[in-house]
GROMACS .gro file of C-alpha atoms in nm:
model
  427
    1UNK     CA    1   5.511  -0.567  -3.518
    2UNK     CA    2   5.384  -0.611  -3.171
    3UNK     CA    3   5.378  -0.943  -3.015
    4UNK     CA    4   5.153  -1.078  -2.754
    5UNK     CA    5   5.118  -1.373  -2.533
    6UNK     CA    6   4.829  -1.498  -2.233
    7UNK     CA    7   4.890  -1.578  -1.942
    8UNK     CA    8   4.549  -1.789  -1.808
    9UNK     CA    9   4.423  -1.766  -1.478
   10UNK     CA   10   4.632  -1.585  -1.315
   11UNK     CA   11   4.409  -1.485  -0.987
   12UNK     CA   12   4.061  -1.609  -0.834
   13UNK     CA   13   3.947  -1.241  -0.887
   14UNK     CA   14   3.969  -0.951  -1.056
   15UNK     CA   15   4.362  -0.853  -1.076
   16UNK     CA   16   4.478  -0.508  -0.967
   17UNK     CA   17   4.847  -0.479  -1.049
   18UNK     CA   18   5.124  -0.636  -1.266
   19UNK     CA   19   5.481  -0.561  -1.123
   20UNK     CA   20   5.812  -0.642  -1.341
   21UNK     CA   21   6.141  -0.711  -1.150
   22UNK     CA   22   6.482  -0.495  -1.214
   23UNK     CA   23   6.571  -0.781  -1.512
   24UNK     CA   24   6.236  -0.805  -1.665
   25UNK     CA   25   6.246  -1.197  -1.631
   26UNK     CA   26   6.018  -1.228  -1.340
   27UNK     CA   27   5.680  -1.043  -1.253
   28UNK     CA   28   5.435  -1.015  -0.936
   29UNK     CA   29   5.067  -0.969  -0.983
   30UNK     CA   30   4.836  -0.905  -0.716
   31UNK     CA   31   4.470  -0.928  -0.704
   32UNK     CA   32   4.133  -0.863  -0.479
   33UNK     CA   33   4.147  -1.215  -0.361
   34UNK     CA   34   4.425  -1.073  -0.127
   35UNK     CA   35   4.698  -1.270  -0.281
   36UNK     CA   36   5.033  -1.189  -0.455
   37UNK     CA   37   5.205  -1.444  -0.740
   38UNK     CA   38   5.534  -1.477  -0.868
   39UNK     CA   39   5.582  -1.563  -1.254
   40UNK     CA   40   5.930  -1.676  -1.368
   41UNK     CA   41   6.006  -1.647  -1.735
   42UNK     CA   42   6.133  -1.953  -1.884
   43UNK     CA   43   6.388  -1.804  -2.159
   44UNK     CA   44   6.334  -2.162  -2.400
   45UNK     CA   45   6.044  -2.123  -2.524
   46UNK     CA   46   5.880  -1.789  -2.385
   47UNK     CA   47   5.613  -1.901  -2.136
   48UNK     CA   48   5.573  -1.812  -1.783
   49UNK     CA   49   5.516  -2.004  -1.476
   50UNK     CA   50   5.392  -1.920  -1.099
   51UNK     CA   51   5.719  -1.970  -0.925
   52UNK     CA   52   5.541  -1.902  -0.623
   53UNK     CA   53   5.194  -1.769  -0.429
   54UNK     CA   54   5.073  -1.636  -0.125
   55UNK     CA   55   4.804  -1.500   0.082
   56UNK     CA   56   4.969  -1.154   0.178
   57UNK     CA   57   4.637  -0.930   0.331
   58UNK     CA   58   4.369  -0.945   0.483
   59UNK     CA   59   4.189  -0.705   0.242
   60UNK     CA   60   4.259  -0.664  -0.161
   61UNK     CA   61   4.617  -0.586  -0.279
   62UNK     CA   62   4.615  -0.285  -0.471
   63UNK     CA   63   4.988  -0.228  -0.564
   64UNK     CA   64   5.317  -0.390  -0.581
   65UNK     CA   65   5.662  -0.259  -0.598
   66UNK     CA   66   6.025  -0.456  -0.650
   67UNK     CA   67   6.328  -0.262  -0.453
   68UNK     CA   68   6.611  -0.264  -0.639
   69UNK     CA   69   6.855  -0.577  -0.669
   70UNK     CA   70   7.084  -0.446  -0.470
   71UNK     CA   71   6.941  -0.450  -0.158
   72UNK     CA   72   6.814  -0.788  -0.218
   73UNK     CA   73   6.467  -0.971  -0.376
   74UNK     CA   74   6.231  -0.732  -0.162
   75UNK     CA   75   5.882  -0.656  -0.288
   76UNK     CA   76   5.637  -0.420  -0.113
   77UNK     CA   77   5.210  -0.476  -0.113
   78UNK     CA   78   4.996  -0.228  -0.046
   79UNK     CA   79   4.638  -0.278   0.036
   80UNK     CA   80   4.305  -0.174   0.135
   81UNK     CA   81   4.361  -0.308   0.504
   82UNK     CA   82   4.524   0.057   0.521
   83UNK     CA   83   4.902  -0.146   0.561
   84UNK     CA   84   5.201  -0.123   0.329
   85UNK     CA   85   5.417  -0.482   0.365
   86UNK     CA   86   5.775  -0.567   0.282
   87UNK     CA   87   5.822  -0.949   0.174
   88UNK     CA   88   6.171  -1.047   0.122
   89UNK     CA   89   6.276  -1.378  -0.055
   90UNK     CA   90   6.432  -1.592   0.160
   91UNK     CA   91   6.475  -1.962  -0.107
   92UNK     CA   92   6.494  -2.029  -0.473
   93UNK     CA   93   6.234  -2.235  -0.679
   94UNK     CA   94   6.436  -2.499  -0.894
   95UNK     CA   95   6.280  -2.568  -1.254
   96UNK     CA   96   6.105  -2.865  -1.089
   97UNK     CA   97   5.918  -2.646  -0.902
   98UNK     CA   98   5.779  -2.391  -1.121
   99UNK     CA   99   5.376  -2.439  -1.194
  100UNK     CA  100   5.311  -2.383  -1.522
  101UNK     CA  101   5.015  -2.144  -1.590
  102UNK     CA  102   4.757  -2.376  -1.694
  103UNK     CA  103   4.405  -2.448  -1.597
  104UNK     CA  104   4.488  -2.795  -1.439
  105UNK     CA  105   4.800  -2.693  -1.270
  106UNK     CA  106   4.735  -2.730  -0.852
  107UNK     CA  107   4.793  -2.432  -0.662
  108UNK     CA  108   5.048  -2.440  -0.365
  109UNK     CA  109   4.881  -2.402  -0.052
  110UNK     CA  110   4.928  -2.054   0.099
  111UNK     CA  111   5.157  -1.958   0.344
  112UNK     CA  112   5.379  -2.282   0.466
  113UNK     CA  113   5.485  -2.332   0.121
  114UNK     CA  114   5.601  -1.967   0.076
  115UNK     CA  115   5.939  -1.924  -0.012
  116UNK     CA  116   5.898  -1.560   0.069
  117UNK     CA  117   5.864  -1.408   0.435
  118UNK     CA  118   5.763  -1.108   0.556
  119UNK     CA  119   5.942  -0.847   0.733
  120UNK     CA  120   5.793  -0.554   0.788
  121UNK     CA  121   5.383  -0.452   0.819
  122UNK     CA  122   5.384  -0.035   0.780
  123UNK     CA  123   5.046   0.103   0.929
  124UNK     CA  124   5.003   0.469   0.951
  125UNK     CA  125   4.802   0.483   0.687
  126UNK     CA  126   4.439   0.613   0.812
  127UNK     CA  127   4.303   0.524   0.438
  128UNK     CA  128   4.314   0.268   0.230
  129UNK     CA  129   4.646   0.232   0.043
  130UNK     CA  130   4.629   0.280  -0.300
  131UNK     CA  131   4.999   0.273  -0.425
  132UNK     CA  132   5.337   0.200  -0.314
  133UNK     CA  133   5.765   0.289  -0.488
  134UNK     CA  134   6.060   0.189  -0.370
  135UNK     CA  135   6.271   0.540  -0.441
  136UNK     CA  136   6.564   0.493  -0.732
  137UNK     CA  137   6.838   0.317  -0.558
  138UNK     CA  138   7.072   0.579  -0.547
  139UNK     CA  139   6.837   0.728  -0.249
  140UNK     CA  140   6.916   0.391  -0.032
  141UNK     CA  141   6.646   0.203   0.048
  142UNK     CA  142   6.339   0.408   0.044
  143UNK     CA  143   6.013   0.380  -0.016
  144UNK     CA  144   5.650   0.571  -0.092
  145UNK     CA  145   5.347   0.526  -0.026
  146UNK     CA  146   5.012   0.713  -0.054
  147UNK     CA  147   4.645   0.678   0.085
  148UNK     CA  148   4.314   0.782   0.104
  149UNK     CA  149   4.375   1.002   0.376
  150UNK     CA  150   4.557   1.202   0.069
  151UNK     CA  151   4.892   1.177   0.264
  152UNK     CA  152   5.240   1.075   0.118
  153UNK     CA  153   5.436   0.903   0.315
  154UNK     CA  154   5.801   0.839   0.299
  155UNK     CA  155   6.007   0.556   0.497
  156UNK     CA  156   6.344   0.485   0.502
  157UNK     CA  157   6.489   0.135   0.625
  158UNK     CA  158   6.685   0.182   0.894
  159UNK     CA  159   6.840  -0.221   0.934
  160UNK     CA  160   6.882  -0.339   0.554
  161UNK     CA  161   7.022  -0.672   0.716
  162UNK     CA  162   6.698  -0.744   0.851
  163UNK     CA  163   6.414  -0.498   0.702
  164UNK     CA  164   6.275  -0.505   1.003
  165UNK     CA  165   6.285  -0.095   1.129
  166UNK     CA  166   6.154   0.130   0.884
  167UNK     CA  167   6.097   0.494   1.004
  168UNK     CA  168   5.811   0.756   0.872
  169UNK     CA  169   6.070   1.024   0.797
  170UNK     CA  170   5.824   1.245   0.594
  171UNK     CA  171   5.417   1.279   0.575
  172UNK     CA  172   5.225   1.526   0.458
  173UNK     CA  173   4.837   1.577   0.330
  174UNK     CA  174   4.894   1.649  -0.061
  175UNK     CA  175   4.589   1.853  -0.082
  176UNK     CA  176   4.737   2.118   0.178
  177UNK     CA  177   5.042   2.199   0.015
  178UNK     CA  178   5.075   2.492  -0.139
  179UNK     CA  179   5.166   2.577  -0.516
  180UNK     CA  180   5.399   2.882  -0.539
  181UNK     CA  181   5.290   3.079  -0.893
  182UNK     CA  182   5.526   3.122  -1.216
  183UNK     CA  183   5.564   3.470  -1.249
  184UNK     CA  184   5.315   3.649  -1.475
  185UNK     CA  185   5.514   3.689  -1.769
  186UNK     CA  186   5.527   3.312  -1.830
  187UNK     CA  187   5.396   3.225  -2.132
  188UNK     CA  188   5.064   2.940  -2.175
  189UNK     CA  189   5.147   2.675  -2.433
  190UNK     CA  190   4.848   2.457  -2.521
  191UNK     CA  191   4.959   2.120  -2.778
  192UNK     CA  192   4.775   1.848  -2.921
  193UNK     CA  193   4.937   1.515  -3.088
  194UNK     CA  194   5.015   1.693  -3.427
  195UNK     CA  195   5.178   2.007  -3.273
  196UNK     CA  196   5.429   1.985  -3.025
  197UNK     CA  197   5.435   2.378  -2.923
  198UNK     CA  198   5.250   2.673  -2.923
  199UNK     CA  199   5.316   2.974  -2.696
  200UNK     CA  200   5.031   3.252  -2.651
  201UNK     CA  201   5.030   3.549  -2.471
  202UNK     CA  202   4.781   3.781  -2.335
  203UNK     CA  203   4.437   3.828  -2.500
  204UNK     CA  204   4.507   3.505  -2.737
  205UNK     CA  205   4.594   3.296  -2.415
  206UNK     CA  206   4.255   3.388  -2.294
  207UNK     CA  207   4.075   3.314  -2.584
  208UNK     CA  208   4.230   2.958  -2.657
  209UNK     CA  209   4.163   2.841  -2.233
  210UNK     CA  210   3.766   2.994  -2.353
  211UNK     CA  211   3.782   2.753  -2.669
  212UNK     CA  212   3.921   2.458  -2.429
  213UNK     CA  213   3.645   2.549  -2.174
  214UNK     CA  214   3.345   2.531  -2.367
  215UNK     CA  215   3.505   2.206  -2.582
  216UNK     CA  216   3.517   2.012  -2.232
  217UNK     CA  217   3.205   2.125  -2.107
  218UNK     CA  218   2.994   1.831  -2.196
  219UNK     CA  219   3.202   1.619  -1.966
  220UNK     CA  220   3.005   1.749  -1.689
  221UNK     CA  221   2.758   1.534  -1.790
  222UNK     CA  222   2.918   1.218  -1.775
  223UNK     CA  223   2.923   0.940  -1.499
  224UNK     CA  224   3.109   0.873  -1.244
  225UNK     CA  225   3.197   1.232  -1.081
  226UNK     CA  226   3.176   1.308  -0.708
  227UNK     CA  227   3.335   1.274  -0.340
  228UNK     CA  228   3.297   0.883  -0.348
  229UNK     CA  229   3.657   0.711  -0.294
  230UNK     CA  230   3.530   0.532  -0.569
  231UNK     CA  231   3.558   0.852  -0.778
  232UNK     CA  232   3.912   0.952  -0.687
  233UNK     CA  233   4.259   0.849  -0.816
  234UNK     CA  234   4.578   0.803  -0.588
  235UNK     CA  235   4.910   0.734  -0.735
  236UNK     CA  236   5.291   0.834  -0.719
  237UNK     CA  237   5.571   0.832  -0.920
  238UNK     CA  238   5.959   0.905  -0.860
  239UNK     CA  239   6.184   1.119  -1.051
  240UNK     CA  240   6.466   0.876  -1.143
  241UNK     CA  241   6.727   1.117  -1.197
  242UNK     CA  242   6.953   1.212  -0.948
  243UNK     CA  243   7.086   1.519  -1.009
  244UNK     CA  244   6.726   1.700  -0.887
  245UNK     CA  245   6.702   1.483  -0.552
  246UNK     CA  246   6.429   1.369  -0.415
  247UNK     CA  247   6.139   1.455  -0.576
  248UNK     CA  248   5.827   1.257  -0.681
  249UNK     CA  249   5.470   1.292  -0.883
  250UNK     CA  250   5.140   1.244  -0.635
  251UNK     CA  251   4.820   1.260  -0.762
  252UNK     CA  252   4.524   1.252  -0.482
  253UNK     CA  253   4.132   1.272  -0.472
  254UNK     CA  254   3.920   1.372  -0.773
  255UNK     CA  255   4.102   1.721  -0.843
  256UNK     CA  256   4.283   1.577  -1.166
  257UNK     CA  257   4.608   1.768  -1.091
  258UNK     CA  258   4.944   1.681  -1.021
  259UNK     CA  259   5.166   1.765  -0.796
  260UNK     CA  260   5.583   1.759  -0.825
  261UNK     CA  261   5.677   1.795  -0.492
  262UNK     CA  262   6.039   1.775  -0.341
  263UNK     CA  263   6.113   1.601  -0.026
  264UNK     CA  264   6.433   1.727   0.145
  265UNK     CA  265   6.603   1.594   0.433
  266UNK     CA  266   6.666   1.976   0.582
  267UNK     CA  267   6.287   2.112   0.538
  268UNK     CA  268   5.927   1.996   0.486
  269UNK     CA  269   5.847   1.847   0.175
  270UNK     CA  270   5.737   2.187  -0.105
  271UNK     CA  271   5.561   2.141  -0.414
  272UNK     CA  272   5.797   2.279  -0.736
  273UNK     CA  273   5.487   2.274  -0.960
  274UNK     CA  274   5.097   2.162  -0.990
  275UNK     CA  275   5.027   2.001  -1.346
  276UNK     CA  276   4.644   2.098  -1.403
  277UNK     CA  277   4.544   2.035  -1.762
  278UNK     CA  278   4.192   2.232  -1.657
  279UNK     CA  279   4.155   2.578  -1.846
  280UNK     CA  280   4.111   2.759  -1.562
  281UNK     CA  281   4.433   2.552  -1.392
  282UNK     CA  282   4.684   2.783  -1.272
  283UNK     CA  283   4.995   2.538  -1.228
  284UNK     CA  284   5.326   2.572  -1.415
  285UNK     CA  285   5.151   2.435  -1.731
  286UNK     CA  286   4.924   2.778  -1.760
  287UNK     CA  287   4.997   3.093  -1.661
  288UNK     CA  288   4.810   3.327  -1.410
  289UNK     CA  289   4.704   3.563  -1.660
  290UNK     CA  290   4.473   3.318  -1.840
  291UNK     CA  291   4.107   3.497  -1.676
  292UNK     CA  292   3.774   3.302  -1.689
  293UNK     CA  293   3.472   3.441  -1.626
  294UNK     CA  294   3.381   3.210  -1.347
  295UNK     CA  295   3.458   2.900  -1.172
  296UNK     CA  296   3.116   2.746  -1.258
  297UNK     CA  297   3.163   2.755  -1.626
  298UNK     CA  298   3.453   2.532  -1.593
  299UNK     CA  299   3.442   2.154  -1.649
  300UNK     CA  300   3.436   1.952  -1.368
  301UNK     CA  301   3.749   1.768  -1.271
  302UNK     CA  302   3.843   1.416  -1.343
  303UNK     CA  303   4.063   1.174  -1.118
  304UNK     CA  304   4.378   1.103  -1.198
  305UNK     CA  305   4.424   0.754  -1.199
  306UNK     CA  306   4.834   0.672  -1.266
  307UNK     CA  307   5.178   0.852  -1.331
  308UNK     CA  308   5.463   0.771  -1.466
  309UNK     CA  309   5.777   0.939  -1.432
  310UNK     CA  310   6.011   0.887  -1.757
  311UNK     CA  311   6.374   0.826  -1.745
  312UNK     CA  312   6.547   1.102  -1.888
  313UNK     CA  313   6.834   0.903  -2.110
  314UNK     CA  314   7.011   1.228  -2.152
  315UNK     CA  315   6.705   1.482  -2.199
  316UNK     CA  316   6.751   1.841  -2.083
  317UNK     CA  317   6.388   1.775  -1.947
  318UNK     CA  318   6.121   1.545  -1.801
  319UNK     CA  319   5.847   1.387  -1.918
  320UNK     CA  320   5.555   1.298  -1.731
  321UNK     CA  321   5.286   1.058  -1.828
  322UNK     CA  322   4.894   1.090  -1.660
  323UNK     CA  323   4.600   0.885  -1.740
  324UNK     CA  324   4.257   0.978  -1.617
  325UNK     CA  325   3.941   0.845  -1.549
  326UNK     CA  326   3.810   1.140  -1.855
  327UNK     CA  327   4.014   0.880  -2.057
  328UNK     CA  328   4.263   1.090  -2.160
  329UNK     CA  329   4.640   1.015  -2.138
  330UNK     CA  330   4.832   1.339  -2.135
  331UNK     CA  331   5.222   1.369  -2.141
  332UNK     CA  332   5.362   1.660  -1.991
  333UNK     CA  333   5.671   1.834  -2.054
  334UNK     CA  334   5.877   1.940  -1.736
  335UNK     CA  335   6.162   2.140  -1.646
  336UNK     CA  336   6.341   2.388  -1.376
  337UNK     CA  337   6.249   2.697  -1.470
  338UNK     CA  338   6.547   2.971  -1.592
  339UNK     CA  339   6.705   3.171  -1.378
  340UNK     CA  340   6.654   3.473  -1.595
  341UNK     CA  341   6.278   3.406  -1.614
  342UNK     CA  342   6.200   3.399  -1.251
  343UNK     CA  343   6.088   3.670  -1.001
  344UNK     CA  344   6.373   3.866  -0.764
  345UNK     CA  345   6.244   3.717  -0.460
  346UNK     CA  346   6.378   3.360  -0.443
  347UNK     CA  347   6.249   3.271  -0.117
  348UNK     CA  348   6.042   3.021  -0.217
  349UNK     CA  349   6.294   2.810  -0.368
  350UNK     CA  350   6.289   2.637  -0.692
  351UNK     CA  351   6.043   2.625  -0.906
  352UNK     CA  352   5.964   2.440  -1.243
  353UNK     CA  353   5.719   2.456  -1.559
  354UNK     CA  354   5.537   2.251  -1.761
  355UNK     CA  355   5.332   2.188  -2.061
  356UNK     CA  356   5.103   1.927  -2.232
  357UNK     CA  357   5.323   1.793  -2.526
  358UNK     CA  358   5.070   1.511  -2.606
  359UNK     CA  359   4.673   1.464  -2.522
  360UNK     CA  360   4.526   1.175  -2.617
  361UNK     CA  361   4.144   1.046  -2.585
  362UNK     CA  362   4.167   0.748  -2.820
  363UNK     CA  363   4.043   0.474  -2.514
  364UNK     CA  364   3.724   0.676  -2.515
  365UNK     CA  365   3.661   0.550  -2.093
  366UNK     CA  366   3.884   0.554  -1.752
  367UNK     CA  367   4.246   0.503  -1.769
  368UNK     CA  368   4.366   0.275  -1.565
  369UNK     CA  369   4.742   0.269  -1.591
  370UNK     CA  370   5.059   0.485  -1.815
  371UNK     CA  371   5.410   0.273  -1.813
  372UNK     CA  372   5.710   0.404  -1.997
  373UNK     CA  373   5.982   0.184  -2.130
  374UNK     CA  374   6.353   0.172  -1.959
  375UNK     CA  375   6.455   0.442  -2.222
  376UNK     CA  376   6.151   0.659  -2.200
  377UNK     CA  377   6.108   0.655  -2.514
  378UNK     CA  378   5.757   0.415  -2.550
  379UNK     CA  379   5.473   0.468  -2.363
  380UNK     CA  380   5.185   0.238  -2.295
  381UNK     CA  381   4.856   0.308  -2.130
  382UNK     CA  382   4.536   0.098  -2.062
  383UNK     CA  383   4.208   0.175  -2.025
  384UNK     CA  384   3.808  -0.004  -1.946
  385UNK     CA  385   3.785  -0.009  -2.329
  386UNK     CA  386   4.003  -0.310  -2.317
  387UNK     CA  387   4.301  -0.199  -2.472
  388UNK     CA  388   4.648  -0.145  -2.402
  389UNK     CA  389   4.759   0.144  -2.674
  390UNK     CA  390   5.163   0.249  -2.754
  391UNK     CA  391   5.233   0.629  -2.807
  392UNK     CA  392   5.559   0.707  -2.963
  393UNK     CA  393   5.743   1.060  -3.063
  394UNK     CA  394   5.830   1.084  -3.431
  395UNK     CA  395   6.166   1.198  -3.539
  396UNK     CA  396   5.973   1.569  -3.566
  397UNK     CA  397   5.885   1.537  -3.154
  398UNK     CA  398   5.525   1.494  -3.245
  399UNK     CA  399   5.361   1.162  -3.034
  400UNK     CA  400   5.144   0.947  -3.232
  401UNK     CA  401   4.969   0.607  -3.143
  402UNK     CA  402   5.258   0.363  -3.263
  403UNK     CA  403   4.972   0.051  -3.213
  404UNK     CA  404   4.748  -0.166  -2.994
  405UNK     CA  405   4.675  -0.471  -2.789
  406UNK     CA  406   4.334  -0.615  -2.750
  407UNK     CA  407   4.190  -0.815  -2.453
  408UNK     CA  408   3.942  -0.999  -2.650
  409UNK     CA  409   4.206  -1.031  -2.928
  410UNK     CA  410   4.438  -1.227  -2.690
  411UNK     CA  411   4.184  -1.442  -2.565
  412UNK     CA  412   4.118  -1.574  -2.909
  413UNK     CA  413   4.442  -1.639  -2.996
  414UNK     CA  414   4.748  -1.747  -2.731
  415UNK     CA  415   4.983  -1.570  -2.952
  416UNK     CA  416   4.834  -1.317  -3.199
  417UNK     CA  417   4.984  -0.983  -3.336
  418UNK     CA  418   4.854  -0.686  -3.251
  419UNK     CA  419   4.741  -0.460  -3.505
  420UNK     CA  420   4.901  -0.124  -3.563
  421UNK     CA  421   4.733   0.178  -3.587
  422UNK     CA  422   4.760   0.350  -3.941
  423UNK     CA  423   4.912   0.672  -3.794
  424UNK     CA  424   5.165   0.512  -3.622
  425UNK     CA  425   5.519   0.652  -3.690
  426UNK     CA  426   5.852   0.509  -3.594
  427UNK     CA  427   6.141   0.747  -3.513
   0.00000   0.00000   0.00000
């Protein structure tokens, strides 16, 4: 049984990111009326209350990020004024302070009250910034960020005493970096939610990407496809591991792919693998050999909105979460590719493979975020239909829907319990 609770008016506008803290007992939210809100869980009796507020852009926040607690209670904003800021907390609310979130409670005015301060404004962005990630804490303090201009950025704090230096020690446009190709004899493995694997070769490869093609061609027809910023997707993830190093998801523009691409301190930043869930895609999740009779039959890309990196818990893998605005949410199965499967010339480094283990259309409209839990284990997305859905792996590796929470549901009830889809399995 899922559980739900409202939290009422929250923002003066439409709100464009929800942010949970290391411990899970505090959340940001930012919003397009350019501010960003603290909510402090009171353990008692379950409610939360704006510990504190403030104006933080000049534009609309589109993306928070908490650093880990070990460097201290840092958040970082992004925002369509085309800067990335670091706020760090610099005094404690007391219980008498908290605001509890209720129509009638007064708002603290902005700024003076603030018990957090800024300490950094990043501004090399030439876009508008669409998403921001502190790097897993074993990394040092690090952070991501990525634009409209299509570039990732990386910056690493330099003075941790004062967060006030932070140097750009990688960027590079997405779009331009290359994808090195899996050798030919990799095999194509197309899944859906009821089968986990199935590897083709040859002809049948072929003829399933053909099927696939013509299934998705009526997409072309749907809304909301071109060049307009509006149409794109932006987002970035980090691997948490650390055994692989630095390496991190970035999505970019309306192509719909993904790349994994691996920044190292000694050379530029190379992408390990392109996840392209197209037919006529020729990342590590299809091989080269798949042939199409043209470009023009295939179905037009859709923007990928957000990734989410899973934490591994012990897997010999990675999954990936994606959620586009076709309304799918995908989840892809990654890994370093065998040394006995790859070509004799090495010289292009490391390279990985990956596969669809999951596809899901069940929001029928835009996806607007994918979340795992701290195992990796639970995944939620939600979409413009309203929903936020749960997708869970049965003890078989097959991911079903495992239930759902309704906006309009909420509304009508402070606390209701969301219903749970009849397919749902538990492991």
């Amino acid at each position: 049984m899922i559980q739900t609770g409202l939290v009422q008016n929250t923002h003066d506008d439409l709100l464009t990111d929800v942010c949970y803290d290391f411990y899970g007992l505090r959340f940001a939210t930012c919003s397009l009326d350019q501010k960003i809100k603290i909510w402090q869980l009171d353990e008692s009796n379950g409610t939360w209350s704006v510990e504190d507020e403030w104006k933080a852009h000049d534009a609309a926040v589109s993306k928070l990020s908490w650093a880990h607690p070990e460097f201290g209670t840092i958040i970082a904003s992004a925002s369509f004024d085309r800067t990335v800021k670091i706020w760090e907390q610099t005094s404690f609310a007391t219980a008498a302070d908290m605001q509890p979130a209720t129509p009638s409670a007064p708002q603290q005015p902005g700024g003076s009250s603030s018990r957090w301060s800024q300490r950094a404004v990043l501004v090399d962005a030439r876009g508008t910034v669409r998403a921001v990630e502190f790097a897993p804490h074993h990394f040092g303090l690090k952070l991501a960020t990525i634009s409209t201009d299509n570039h990732l950025r990386i910056y690493e704090c330099l003075e941790q005493s004062s967060l006030a230096t932070w140097q750009l020690s990688e960027e590079v446009d997405v779009t331009s970096l290359p994808v090195a190709p899996l050798p030919s004899s990799h095999s194509v493995t197309f899944t859906t939610p009821t089968q986990t694997s199935a590897a083709l070769d040859g002809a049948s490869a072929s003829l399933v990407a053909q099927a696939l093609q013509q299934t998705q061609a009526p997409l072309q027809n749907r809304g909301g496809l071109g060049n307009r910023e509006a149409d794109g997707g932006w987002t970035i993830s980090w691997c948490k591991e650390r055994y692989w190093g630095e390496v991190i998801a970035a999505g970019c523009g309306i192509s719909g792919t993904v790349k994994i691409i691996q920044i190292s301190p000694s050379r530029r930043p190379t992408t390990l693998l392109a996840l392209d869930p197209s037919p006529s895609g020729k990342s590590g999740a299809e091989s080269s050999t798949v042939g199409l009779t043209g470009e023009s039959d295939a179905p037009a890309p859709y923007a990928v909105t957000s990734v989410a990196w899973a934490p591994s818990c012990g897997r010999s893998y990675h999954l990936i979460a994606t959620g586009s605005r076709d309304g799918h949410v995908r989840i892809w199965k990654v890994e370093p590719v065998e040394e006995n499967d790859m070509e004799d010339d090495v010289s292009t480094g490391p390279r990985w493979k990956g596969s669809i283990v999951a596809d899901f259309d069940n929001h029928k409209s835009a996806v607007g975020r994918v979340e795992w839990n701290i195992t990796g284990t639970v995944l939620s997305s939600a979409g413009n239909d309203g929903r936020v859905r749960l997708w869970k792996a049965t003890i078989g590796k097959v991911w079903r829907p495992a239930g759902s929470i309704g906006v309009e549901q909420a509304e009508e009830s402070g606390d209701a319990d969301a219903s749970m889809e009849g397919n749902g399995v538990t492991e």
